[in-house]
CSV table of N, CA and C in Angstrom, one decimal:
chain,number,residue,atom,x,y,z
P,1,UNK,N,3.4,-6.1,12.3
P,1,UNK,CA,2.6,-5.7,11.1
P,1,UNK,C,2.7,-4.2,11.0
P,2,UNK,N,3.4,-3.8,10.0
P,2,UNK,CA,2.9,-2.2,9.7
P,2,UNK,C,1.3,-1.6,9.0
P,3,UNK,N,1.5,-0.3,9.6
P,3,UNK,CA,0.3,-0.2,8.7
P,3,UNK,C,0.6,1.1,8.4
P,4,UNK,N,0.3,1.5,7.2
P,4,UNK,CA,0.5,2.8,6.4
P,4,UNK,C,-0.9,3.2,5.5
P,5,UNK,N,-1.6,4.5,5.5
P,5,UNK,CA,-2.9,4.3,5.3
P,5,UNK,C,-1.9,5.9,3.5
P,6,UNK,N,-2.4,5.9,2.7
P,6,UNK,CA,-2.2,6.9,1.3
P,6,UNK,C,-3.0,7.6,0.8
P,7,UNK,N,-3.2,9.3,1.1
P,7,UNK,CA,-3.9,9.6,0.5
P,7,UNK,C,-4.8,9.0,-0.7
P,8,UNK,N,-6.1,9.6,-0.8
P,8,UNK,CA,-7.0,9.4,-1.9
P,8,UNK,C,-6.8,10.5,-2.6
P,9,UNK,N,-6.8,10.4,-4.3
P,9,UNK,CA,-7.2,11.7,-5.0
P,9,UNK,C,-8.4,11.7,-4.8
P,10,UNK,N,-9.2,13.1,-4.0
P,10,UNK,CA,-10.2,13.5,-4.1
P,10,UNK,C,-11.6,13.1,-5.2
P,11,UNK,N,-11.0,12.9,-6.2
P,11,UNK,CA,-12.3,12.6,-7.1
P,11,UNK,C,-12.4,11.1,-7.5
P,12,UNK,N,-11.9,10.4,-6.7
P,12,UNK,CA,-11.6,9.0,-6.9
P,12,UNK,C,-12.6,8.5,-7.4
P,13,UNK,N,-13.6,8.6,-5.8
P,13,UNK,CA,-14.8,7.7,-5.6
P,13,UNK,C,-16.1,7.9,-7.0
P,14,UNK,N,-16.4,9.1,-7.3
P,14,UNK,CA,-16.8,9.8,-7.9
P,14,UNK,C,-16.4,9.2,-9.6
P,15,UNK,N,-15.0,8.9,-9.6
P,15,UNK,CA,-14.6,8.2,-10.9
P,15,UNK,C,-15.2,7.2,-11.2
P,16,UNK,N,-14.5,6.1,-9.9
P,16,UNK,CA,-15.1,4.9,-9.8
P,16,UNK,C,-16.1,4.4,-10.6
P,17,UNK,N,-17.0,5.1,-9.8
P,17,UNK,CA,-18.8,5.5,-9.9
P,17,UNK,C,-19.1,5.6,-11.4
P,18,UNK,N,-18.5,6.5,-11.6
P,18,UNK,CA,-18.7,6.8,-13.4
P,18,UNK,C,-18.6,5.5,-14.3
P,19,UNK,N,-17.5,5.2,-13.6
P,19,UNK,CA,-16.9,3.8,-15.2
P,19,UNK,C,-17.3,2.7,-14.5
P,20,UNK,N,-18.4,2.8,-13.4
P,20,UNK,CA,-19.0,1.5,-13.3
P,20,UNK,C,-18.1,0.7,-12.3
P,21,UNK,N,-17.3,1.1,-11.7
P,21,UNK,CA,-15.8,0.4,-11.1
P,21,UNK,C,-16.6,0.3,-9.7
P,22,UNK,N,-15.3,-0.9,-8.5
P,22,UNK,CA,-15.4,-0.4,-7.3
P,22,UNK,C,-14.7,0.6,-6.6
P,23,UNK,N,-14.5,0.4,-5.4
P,23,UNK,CA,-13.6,2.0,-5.1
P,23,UNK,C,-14.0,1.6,-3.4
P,24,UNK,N,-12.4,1.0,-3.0
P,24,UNK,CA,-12.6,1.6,-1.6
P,24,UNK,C,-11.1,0.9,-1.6
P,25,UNK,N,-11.3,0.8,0.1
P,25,UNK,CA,-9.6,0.1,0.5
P,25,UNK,C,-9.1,-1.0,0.0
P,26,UNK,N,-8.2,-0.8,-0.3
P,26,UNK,CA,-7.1,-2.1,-0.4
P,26,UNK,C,-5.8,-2.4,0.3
P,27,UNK,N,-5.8,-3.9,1.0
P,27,UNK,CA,-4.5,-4.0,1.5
P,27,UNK,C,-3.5,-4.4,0.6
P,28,UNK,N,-2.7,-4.6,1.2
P,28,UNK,CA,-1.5,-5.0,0.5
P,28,UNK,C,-0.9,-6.4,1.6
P,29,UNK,N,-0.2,-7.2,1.5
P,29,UNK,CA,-0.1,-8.3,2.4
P,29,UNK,C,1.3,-8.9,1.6
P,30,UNK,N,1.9,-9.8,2.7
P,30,UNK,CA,3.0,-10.4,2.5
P,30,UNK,C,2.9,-11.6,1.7
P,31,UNK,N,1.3,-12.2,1.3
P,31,UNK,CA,1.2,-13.2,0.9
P,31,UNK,C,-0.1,-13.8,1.0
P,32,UNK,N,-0.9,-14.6,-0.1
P,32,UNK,CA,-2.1,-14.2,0.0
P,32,UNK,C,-2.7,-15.0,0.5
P,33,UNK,N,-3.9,-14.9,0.9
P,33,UNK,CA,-5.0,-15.0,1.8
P,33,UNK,C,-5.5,-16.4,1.5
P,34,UNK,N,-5.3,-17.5,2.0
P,34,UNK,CA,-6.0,-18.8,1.1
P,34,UNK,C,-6.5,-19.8,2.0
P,35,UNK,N,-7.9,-19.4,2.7
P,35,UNK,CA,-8.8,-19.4,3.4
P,35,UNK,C,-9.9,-18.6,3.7
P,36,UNK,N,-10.9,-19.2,4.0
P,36,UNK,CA,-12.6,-18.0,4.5
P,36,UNK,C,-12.2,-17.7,6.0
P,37,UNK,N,-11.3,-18.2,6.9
P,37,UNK,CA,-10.9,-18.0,8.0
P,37,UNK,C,-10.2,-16.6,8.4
P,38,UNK,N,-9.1,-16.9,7.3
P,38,UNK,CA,-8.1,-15.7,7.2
P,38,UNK,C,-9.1,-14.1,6.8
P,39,UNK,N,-10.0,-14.7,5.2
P,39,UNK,CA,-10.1,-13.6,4.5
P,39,UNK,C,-11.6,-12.8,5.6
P,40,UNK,N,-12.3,-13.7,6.2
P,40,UNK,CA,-13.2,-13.1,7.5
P,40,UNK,C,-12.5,-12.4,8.2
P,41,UNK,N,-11.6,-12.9,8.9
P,41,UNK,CA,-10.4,-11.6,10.4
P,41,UNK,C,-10.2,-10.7,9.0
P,42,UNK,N,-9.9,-10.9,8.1
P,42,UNK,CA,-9.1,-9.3,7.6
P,42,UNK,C,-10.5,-8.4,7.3
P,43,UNK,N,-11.5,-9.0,6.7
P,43,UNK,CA,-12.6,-8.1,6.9
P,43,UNK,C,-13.1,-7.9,7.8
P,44,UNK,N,-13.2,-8.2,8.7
P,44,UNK,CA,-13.9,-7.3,10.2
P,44,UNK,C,-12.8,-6.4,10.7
P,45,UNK,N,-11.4,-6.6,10.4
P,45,UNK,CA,-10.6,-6.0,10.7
P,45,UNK,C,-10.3,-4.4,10.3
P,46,UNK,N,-10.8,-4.5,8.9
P,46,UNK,CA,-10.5,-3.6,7.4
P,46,UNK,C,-12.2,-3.8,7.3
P,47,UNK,N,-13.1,-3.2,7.5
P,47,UNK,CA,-14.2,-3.0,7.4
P,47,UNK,C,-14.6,-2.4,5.7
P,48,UNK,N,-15.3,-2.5,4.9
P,48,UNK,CA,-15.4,-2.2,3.8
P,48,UNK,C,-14.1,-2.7,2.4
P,49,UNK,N,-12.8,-3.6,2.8
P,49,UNK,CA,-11.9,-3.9,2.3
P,49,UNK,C,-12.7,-4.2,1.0
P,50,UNK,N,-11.7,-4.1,-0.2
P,50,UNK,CA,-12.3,-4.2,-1.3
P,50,UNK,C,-11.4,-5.1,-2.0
P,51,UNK,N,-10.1,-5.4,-1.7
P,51,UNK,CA,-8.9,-6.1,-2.5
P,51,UNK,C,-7.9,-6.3,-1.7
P,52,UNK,N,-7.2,-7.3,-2.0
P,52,UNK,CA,-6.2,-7.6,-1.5
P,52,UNK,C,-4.9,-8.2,-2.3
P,53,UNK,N,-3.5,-7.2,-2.3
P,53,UNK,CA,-2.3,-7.7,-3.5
P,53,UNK,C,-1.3,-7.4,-2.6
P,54,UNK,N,-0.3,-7.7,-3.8
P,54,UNK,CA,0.8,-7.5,-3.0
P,54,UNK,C,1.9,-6.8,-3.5
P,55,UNK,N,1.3,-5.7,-4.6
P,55,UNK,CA,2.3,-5.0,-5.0
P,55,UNK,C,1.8,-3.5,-5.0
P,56,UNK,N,0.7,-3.7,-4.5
P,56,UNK,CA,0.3,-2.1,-4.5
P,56,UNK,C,1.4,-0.6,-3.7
P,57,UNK,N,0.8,-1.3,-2.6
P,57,UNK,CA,1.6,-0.2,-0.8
P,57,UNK,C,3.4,0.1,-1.9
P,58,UNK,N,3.8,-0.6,-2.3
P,58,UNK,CA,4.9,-0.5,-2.6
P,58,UNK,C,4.7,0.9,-4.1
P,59,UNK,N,4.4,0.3,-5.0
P,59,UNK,CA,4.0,1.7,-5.5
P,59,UNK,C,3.7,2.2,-5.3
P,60,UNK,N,2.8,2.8,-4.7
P,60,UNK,CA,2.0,4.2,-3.9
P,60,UNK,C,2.7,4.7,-3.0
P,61,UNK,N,3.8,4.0,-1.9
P,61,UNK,CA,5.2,4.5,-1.4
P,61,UNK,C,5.9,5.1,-2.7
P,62,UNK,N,6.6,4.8,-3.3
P,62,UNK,CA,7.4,5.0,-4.0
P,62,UNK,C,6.9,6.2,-4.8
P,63,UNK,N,5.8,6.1,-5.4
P,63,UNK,CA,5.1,7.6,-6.3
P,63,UNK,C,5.1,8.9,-4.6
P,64,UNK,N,4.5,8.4,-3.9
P,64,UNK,CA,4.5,9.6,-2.3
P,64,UNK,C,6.0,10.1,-2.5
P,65,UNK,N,6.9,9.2,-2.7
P,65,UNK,CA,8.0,9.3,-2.2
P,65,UNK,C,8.8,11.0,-3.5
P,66,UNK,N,8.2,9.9,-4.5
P,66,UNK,CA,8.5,11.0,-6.0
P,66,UNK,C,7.8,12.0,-6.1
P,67,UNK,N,7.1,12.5,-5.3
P,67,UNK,CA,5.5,13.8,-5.5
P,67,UNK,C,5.1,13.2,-6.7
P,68,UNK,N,4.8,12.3,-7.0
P,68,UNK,CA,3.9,11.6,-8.5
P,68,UNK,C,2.9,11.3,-7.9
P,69,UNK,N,1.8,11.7,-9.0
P,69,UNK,CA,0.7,10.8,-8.3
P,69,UNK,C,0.2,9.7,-8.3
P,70,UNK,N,-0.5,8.9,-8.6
P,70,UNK,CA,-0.6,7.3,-8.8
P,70,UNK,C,-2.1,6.8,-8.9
P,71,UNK,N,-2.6,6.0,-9.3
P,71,UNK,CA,-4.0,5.5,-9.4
P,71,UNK,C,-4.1,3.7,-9.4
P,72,UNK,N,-4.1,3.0,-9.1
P,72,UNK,CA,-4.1,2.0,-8.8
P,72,UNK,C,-5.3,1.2,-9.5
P,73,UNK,N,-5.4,0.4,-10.8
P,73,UNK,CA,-6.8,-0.4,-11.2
P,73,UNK,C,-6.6,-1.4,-11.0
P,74,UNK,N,-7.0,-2.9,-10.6
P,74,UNK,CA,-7.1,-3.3,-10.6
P,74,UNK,C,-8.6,-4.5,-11.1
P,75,UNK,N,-7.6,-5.3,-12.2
P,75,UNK,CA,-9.3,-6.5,-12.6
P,75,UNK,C,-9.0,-7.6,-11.7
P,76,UNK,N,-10.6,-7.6,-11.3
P,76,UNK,CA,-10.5,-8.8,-10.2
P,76,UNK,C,-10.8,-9.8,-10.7
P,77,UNK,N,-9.8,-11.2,-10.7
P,77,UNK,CA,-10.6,-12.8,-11.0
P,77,UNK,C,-10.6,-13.4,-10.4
P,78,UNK,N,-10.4,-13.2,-8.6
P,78,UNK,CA,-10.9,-14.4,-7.9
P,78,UNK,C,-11.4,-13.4,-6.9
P,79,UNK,N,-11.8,-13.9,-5.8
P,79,UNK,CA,-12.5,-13.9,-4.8
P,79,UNK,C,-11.0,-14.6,-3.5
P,80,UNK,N,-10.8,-13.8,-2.3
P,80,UNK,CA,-9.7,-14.1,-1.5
P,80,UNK,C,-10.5,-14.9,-1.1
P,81,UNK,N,-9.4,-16.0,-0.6
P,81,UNK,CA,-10.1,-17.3,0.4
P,81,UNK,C,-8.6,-18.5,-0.5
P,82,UNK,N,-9.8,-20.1,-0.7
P,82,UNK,CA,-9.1,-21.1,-1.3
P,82,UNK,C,-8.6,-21.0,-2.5
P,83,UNK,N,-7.6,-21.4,-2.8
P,83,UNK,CA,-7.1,-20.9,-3.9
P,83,UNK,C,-7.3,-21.7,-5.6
P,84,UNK,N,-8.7,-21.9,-5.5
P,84,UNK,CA,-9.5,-22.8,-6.8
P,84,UNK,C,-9.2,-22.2,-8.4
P,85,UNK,N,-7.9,-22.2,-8.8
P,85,UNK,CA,-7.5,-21.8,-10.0
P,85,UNK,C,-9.1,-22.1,-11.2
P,86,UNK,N,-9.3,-22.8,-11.0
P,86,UNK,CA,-10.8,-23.4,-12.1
P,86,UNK,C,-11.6,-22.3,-12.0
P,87,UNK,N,-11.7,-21.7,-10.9
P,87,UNK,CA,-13.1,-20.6,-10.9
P,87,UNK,C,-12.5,-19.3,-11.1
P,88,UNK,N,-10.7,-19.0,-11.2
P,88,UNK,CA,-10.9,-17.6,-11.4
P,88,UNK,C,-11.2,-17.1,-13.0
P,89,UNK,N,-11.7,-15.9,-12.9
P,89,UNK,CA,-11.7,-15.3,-14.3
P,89,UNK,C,-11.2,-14.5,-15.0
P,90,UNK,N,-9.5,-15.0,-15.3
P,90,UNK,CA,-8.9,-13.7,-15.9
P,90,UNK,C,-9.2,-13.0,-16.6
P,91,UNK,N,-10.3,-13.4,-17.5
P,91,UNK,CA,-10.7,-12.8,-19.0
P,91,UNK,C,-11.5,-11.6,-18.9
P,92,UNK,N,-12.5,-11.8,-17.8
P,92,UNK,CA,-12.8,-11.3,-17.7
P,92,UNK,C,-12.5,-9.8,-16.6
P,93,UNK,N,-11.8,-10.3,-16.0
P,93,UNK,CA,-11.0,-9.3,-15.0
P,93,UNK,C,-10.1,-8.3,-16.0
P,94,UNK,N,-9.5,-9.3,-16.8
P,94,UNK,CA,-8.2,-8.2,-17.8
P,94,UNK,C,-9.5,-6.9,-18.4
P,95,UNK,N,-10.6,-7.9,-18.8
P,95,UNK,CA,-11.8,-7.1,-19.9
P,95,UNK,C,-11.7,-5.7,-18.7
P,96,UNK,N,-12.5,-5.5,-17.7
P,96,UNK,CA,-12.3,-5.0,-16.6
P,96,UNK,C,-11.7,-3.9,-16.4
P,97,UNK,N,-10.4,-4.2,-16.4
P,97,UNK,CA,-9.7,-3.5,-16.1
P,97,UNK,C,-8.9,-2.5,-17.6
P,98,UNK,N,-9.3,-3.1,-18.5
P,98,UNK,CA,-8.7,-2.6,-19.7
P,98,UNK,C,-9.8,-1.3,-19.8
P,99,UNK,N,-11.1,-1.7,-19.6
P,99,UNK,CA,-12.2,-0.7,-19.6
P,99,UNK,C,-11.9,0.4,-19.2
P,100,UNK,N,-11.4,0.4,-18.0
P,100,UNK,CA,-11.4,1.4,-16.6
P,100,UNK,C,-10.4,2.1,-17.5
């Protein structure tokens, strides 16, 4: 397992905050989480974790790599665990994120 941790822009949290958003860690993973088993170890693991994808770490490499800076939004419509397509909410996640 690697782990690589990316600067924050300083006024992140503070943004967040404003537009009503969350704002903390996200991993990035080889593949996703589809269990309360799994998604428990990674939170006690990652204390405060707020999301979990799999294309983030790779952008935010690649901007580090460019001196670019980067900002990552994400809209959320499921919840990590089983993978119950019925209950996620893209609509409302895109709404979300289109906001931000």
């Amino acid at each position: 397992m690697h782990h690589a941790e990316f600067e924050v822009w300083t006024e992140a949290a503070d943004s967040a905050c404003k537009l009503r958003a969350g704002f903390g860690p996200a991993l990035t993973l080889s593949a996703v989480t589809g269990d309360h088993a799994g998604a428990a170890r990674l939170e006690a693991r990652y204390p405060g974790v707020q999301t979990e994808g799999m294309e983030g770490a790779g952008v935010a490499h690649a901007a580090m790599l460019a001196g670019v800076p980067v900002v990552e939004v994400r809209g959320i419509s499921n919840l990590v665990g089983p993978r119950d397509r019925a209950s996620w909410q893209i609509g409302t996640a895109l709404d979300a994120a289109q906001r931000v």
